[in-house]
mmCIF file with all atom_site columns, C-alpha atoms in Angstrom:
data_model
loop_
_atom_site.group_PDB
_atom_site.id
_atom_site.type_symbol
_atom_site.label_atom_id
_atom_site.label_alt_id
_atom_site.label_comp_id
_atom_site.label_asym_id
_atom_site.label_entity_id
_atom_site.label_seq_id
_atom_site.pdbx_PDB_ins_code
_atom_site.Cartn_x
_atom_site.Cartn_y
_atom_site.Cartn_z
_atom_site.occupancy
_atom_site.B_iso_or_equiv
_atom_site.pdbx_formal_charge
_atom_site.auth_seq_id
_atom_site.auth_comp_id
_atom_site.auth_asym_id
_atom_site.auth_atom_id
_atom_site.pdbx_PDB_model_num
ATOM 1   C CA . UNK A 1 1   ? -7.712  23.224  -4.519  1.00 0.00 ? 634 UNK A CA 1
ATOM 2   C CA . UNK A 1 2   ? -4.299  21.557  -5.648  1.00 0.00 ? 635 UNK A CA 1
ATOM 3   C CA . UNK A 1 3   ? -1.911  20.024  -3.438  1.00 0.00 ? 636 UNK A CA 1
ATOM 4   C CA . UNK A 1 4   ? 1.826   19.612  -4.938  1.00 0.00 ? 637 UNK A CA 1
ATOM 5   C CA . UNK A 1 5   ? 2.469   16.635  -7.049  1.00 0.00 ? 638 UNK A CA 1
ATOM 6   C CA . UNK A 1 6   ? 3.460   14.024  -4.328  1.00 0.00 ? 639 UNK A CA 1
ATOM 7   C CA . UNK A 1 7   ? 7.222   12.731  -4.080  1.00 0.00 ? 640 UNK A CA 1
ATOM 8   C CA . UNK A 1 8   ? 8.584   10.090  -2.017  1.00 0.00 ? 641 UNK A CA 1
ATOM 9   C CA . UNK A 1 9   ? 12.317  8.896   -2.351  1.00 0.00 ? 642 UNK A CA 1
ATOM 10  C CA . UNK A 1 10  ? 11.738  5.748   0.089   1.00 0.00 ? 643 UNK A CA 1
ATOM 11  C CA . UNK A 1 11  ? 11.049  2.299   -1.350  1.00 0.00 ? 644 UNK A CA 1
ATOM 12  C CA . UNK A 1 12  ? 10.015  0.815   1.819   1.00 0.00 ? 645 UNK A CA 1
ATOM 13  C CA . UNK A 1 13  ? 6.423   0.160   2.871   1.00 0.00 ? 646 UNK A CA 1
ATOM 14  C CA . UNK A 1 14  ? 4.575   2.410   4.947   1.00 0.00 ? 647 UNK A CA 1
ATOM 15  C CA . UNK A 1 15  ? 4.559   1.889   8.684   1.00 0.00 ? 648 UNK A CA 1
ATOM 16  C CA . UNK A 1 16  ? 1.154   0.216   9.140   1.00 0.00 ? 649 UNK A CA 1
ATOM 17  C CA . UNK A 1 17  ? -0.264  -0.162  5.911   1.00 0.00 ? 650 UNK A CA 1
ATOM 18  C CA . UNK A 1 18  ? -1.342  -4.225  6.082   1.00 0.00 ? 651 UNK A CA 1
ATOM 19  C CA . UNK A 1 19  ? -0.030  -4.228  9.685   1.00 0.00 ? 652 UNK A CA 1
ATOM 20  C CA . UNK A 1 20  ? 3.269   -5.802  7.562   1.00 0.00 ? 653 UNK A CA 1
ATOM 21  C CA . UNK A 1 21  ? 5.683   -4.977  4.829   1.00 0.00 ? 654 UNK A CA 1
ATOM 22  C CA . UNK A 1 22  ? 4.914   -6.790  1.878   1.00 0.00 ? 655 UNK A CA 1
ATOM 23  C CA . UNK A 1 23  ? 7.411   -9.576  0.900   1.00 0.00 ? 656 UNK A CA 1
ATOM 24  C CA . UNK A 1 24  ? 8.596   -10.021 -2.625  1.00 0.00 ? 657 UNK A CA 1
ATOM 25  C CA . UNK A 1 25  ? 6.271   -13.178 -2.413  1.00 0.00 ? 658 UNK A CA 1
ATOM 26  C CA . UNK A 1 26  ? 3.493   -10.986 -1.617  1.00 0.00 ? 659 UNK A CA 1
ATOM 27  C CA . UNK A 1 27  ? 4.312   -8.474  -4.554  1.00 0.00 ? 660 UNK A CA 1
ATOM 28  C CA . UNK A 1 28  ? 4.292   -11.226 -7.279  1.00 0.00 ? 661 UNK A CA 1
ATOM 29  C CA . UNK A 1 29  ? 1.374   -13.298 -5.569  1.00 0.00 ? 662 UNK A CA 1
ATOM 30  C CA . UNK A 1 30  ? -0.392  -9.980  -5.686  1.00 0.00 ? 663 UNK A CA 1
ATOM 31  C CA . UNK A 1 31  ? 0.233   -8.880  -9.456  1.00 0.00 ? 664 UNK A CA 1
ATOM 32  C CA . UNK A 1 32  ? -0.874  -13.003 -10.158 1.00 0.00 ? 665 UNK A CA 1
ATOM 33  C CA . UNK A 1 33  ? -3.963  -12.154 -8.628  1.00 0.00 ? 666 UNK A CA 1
ATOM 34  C CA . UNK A 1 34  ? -4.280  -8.644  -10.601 1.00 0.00 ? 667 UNK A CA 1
ATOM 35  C CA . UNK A 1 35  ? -3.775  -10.481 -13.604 1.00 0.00 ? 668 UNK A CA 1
ATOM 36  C CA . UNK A 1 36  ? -6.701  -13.073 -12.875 1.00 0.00 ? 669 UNK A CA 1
ATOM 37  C CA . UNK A 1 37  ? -9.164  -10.329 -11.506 1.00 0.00 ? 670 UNK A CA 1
ATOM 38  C CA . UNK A 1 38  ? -8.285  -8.306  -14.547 1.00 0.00 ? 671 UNK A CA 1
ATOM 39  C CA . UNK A 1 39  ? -9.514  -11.569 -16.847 1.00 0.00 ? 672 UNK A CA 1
ATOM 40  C CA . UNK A 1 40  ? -12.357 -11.700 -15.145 1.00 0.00 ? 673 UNK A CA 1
ATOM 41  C CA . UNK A 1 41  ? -13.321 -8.184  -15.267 1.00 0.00 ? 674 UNK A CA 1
ATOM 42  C CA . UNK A 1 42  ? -13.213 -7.247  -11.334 1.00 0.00 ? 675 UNK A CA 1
ATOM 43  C CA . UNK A 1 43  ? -10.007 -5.099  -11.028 1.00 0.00 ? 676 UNK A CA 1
ATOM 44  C CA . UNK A 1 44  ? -10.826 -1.609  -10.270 1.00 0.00 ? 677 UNK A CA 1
ATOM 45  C CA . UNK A 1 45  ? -8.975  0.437   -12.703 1.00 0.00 ? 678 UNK A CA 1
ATOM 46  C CA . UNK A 1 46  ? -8.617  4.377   -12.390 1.00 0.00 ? 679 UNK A CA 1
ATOM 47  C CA . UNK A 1 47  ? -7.446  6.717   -14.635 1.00 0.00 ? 680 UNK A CA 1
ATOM 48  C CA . UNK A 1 48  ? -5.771  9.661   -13.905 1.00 0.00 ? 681 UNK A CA 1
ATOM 49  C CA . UNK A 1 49  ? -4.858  12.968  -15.787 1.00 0.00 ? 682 UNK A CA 1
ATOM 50  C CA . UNK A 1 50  ? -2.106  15.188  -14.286 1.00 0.00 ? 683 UNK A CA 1
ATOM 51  C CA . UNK A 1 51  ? 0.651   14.731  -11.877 1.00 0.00 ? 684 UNK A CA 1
ATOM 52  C CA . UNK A 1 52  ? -0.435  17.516  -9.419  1.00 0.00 ? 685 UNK A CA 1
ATOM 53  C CA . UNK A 1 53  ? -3.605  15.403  -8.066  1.00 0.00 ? 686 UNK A CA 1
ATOM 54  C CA . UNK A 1 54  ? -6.190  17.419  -6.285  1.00 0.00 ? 687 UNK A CA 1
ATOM 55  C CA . UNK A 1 55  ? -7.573  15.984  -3.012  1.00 0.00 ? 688 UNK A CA 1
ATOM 56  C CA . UNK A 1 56  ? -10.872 14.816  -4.565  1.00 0.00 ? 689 UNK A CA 1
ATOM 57  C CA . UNK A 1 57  ? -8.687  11.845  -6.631  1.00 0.00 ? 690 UNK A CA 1
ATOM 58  C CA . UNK A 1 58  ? -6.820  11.258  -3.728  1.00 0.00 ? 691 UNK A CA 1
ATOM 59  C CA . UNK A 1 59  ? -10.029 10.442  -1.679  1.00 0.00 ? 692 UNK A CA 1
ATOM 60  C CA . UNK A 1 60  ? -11.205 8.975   -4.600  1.00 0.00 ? 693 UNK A CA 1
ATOM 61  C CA . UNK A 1 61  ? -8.254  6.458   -4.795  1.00 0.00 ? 694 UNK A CA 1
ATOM 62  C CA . UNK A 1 62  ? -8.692  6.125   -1.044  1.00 0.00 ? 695 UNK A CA 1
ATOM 63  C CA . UNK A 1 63  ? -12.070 5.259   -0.901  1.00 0.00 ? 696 UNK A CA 1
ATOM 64  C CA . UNK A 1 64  ? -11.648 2.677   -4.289  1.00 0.00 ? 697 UNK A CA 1
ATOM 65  C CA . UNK A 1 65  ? -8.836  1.009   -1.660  1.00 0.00 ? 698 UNK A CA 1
ATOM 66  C CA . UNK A 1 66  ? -10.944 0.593   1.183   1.00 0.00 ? 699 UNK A CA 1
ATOM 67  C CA . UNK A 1 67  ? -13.439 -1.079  -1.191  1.00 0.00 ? 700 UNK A CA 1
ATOM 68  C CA . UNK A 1 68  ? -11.610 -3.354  -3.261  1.00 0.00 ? 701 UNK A CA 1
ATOM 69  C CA . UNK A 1 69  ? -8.121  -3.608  -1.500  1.00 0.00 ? 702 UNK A CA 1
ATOM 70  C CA . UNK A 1 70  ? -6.447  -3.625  -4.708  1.00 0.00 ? 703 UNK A CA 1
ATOM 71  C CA . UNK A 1 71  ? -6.561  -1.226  -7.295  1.00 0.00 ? 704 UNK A CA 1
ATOM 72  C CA . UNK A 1 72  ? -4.500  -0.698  -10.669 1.00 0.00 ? 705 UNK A CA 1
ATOM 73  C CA . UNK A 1 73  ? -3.880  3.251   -11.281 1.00 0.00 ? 706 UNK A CA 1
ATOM 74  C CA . UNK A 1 74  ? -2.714  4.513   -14.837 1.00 0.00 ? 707 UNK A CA 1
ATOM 75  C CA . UNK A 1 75  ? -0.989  7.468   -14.446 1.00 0.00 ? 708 UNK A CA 1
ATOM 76  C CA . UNK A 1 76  ? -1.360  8.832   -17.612 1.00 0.00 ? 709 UNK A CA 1
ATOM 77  C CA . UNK A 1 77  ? 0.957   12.622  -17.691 1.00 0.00 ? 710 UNK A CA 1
ATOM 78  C CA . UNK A 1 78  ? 3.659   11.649  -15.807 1.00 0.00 ? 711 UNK A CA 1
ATOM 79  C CA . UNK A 1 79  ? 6.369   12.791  -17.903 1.00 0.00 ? 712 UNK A CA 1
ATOM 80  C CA . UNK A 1 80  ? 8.514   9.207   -17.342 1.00 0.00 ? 713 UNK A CA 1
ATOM 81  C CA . UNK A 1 81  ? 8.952   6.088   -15.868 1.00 0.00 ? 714 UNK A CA 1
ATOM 82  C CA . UNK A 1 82  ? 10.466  7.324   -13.136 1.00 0.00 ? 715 UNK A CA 1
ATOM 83  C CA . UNK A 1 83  ? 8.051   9.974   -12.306 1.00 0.00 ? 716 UNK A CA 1
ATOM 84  C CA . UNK A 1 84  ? 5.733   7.166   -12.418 1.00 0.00 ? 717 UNK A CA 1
ATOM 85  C CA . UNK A 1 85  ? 7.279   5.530   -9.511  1.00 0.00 ? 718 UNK A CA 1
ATOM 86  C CA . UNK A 1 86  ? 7.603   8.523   -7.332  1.00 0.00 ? 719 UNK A CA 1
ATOM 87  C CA . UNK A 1 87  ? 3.759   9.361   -8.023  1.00 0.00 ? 720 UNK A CA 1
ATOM 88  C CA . UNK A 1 88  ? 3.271   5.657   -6.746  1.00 0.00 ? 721 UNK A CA 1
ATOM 89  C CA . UNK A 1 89  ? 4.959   6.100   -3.989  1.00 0.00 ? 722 UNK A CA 1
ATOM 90  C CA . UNK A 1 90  ? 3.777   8.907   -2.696  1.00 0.00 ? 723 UNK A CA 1
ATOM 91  C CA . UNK A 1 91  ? 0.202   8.192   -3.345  1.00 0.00 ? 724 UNK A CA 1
ATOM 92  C CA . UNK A 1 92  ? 0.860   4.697   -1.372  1.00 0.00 ? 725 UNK A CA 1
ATOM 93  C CA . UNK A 1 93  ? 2.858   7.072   1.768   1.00 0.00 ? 726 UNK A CA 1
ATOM 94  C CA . UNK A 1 94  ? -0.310  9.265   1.523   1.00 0.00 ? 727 UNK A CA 1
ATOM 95  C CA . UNK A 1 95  ? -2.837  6.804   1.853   1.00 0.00 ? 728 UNK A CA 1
ATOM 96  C CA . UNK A 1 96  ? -0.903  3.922   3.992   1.00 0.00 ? 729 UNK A CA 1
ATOM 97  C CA . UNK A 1 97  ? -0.852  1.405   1.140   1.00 0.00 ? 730 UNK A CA 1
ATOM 98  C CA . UNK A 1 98  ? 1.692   -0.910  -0.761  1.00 0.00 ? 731 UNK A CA 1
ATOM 99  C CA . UNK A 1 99  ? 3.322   -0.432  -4.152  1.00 0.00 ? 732 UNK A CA 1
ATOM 100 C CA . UNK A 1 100 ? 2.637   -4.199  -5.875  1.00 0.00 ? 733 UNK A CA 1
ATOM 101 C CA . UNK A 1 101 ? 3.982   -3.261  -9.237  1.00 0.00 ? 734 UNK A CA 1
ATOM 102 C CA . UNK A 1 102 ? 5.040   -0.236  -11.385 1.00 0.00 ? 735 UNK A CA 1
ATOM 103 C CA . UNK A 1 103 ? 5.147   -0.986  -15.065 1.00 0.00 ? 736 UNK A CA 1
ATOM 104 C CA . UNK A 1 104 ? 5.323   1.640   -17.278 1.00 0.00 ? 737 UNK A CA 1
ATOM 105 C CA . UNK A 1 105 ? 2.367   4.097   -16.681 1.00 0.00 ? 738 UNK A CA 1
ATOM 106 C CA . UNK A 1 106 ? 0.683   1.746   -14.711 1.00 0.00 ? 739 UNK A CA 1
ATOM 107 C CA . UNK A 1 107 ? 0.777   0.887   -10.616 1.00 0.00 ? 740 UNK A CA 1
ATOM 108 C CA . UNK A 1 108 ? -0.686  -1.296  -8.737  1.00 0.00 ? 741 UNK A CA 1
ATOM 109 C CA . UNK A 1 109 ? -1.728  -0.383  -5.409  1.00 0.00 ? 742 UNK A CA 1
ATOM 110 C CA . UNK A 1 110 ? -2.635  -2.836  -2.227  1.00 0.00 ? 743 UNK A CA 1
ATOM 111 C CA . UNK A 1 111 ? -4.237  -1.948  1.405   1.00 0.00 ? 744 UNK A CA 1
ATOM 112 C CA . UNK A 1 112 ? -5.366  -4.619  3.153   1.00 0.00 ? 745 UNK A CA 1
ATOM 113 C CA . UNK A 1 113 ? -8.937  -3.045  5.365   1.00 0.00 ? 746 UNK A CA 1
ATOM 114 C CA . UNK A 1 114 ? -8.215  -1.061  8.469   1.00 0.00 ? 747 UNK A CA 1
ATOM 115 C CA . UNK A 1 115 ? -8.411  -3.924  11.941  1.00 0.00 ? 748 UNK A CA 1
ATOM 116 C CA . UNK A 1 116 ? -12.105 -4.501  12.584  1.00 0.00 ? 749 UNK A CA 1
ATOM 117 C CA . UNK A 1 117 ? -13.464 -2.331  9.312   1.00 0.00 ? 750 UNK A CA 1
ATOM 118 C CA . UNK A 1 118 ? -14.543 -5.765  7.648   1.00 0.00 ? 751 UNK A CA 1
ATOM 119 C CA . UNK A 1 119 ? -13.210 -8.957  6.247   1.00 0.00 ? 752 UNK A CA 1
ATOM 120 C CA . UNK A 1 120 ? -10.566 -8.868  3.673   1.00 0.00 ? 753 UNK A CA 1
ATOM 121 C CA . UNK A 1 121 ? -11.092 -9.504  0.178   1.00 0.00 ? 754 UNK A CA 1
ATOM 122 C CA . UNK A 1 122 ? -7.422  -10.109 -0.367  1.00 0.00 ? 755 UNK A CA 1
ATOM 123 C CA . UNK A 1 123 ? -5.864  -12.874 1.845   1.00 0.00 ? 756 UNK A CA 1
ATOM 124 C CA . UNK A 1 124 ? -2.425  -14.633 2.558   1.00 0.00 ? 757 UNK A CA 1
ATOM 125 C CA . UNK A 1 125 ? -1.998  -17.688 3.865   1.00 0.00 ? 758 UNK A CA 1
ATOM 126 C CA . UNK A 1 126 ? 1.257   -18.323 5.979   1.00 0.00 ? 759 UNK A CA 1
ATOM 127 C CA . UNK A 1 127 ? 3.617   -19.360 2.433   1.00 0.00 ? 760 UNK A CA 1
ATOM 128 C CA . UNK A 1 128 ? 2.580   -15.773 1.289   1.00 0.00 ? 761 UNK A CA 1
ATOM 129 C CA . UNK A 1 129 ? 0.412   -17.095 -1.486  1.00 0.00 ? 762 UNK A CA 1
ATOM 130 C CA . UNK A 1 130 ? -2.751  -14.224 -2.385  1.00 0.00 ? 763 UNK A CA 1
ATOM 131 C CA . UNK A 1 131 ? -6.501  -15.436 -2.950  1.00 0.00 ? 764 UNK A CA 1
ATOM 132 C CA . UNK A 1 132 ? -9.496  -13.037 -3.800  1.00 0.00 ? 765 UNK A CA 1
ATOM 133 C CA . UNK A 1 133 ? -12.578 -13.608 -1.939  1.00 0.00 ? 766 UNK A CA 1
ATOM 134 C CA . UNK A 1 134 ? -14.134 -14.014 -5.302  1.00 0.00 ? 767 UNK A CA 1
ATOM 135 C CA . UNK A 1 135 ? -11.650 -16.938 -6.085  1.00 0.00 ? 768 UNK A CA 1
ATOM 136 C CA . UNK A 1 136 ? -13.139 -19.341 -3.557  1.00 0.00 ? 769 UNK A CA 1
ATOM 137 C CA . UNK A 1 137 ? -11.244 -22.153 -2.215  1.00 0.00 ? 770 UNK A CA 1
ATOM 138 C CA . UNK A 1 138 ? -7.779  -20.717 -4.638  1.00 0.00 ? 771 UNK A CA 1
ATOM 139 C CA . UNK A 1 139 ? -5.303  -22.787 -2.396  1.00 0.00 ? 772 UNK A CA 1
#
C-alpha cells in the first residue's frame, strides 16, 4: 500500500518537533555534528528508491529517528533539487522532525526524543552549540 508522494510548501518547523524551532545556529551546529559522526562511522544513513514512499519506509525513517535523533536520507529518484526539498519536508511534517540540511539528493533530518522517552543523544547548550552523546565532554 502506497501513500502519495508527500509535498509540503512550508519552510517552517513543525509545531512540536524538539519542543522548539531550530535556529540557524542549530542547523549548522547540527550538519558540524553530521559531519563528525559521519567520520567516525555513526551517522545512520538510509537510502531510498522512489518518491511515492510506502508506509513501511516511513516507519522505517521514524523508528531510525527515535533511535539515533539524527539521520541523513538520500533520496535517490527525485527527479530534482527541488523535489528533493519538498520530499524533505514533508517527510519532516509527517514525522514531527527538523530539516538540518538539503544538499543535493541528500537531507538531513533531526528529532530530538519525545518528553520522558529517554535521554537525548543530541544536545544544545544555551549558545545553541550541538554535542553527540558519543562526543563526551564536546564543549
Amino acid at each position: 500500500q502506497h501513500i502519495l508522494p508527500i509535498r509540503c510548501t512550508s519552510t517552517s518547523a513543525p509545531d512540536g518537533a524538539a519542543g522548539q524551532a531550530l535556529t540557524g545556529q542549530m542547523r549548522r551546529q547540527l550538519r558540524a555534528l553530521a559531519g563528525r559522526l559521519h567520520t567516525k562511522g555513526s551517522l545512520h544513513v538510509m537510502s531510498i528508491r522512489g518518491v511515492d514512499l510506502p508506509a513501511s519506509v516511513l516507519d522505517s525513517i521514524d523508528e531510525a529517528l527515535d533511535t539515533h535523533e539524527l539521520v541523513k536520507l538520500r533520496l535517490r529518484d527525485a527527479a530534482s533539487k527541488k523535489e528533493v526539498k519538498l520530499l524533505a519536508e514533508g517527510i519532516a511534517s509527517e514525522r514531527v522532525a527538523h530539516v538540518a540540511q538539503v544538499l543535493g539528493h541528500t537531507a538531513l533530518l533531526y528529532r530530538a526524543p519525545r518528553d520522558g522517552e529517554r535521554e537525548p543523544l543530541v544536545v544544545f547548550d544555551e549558545q545553541g552549540r550541538a554535542r553527540h552523546a558519543e562526543d563526551g565532554d564536546f564543549w
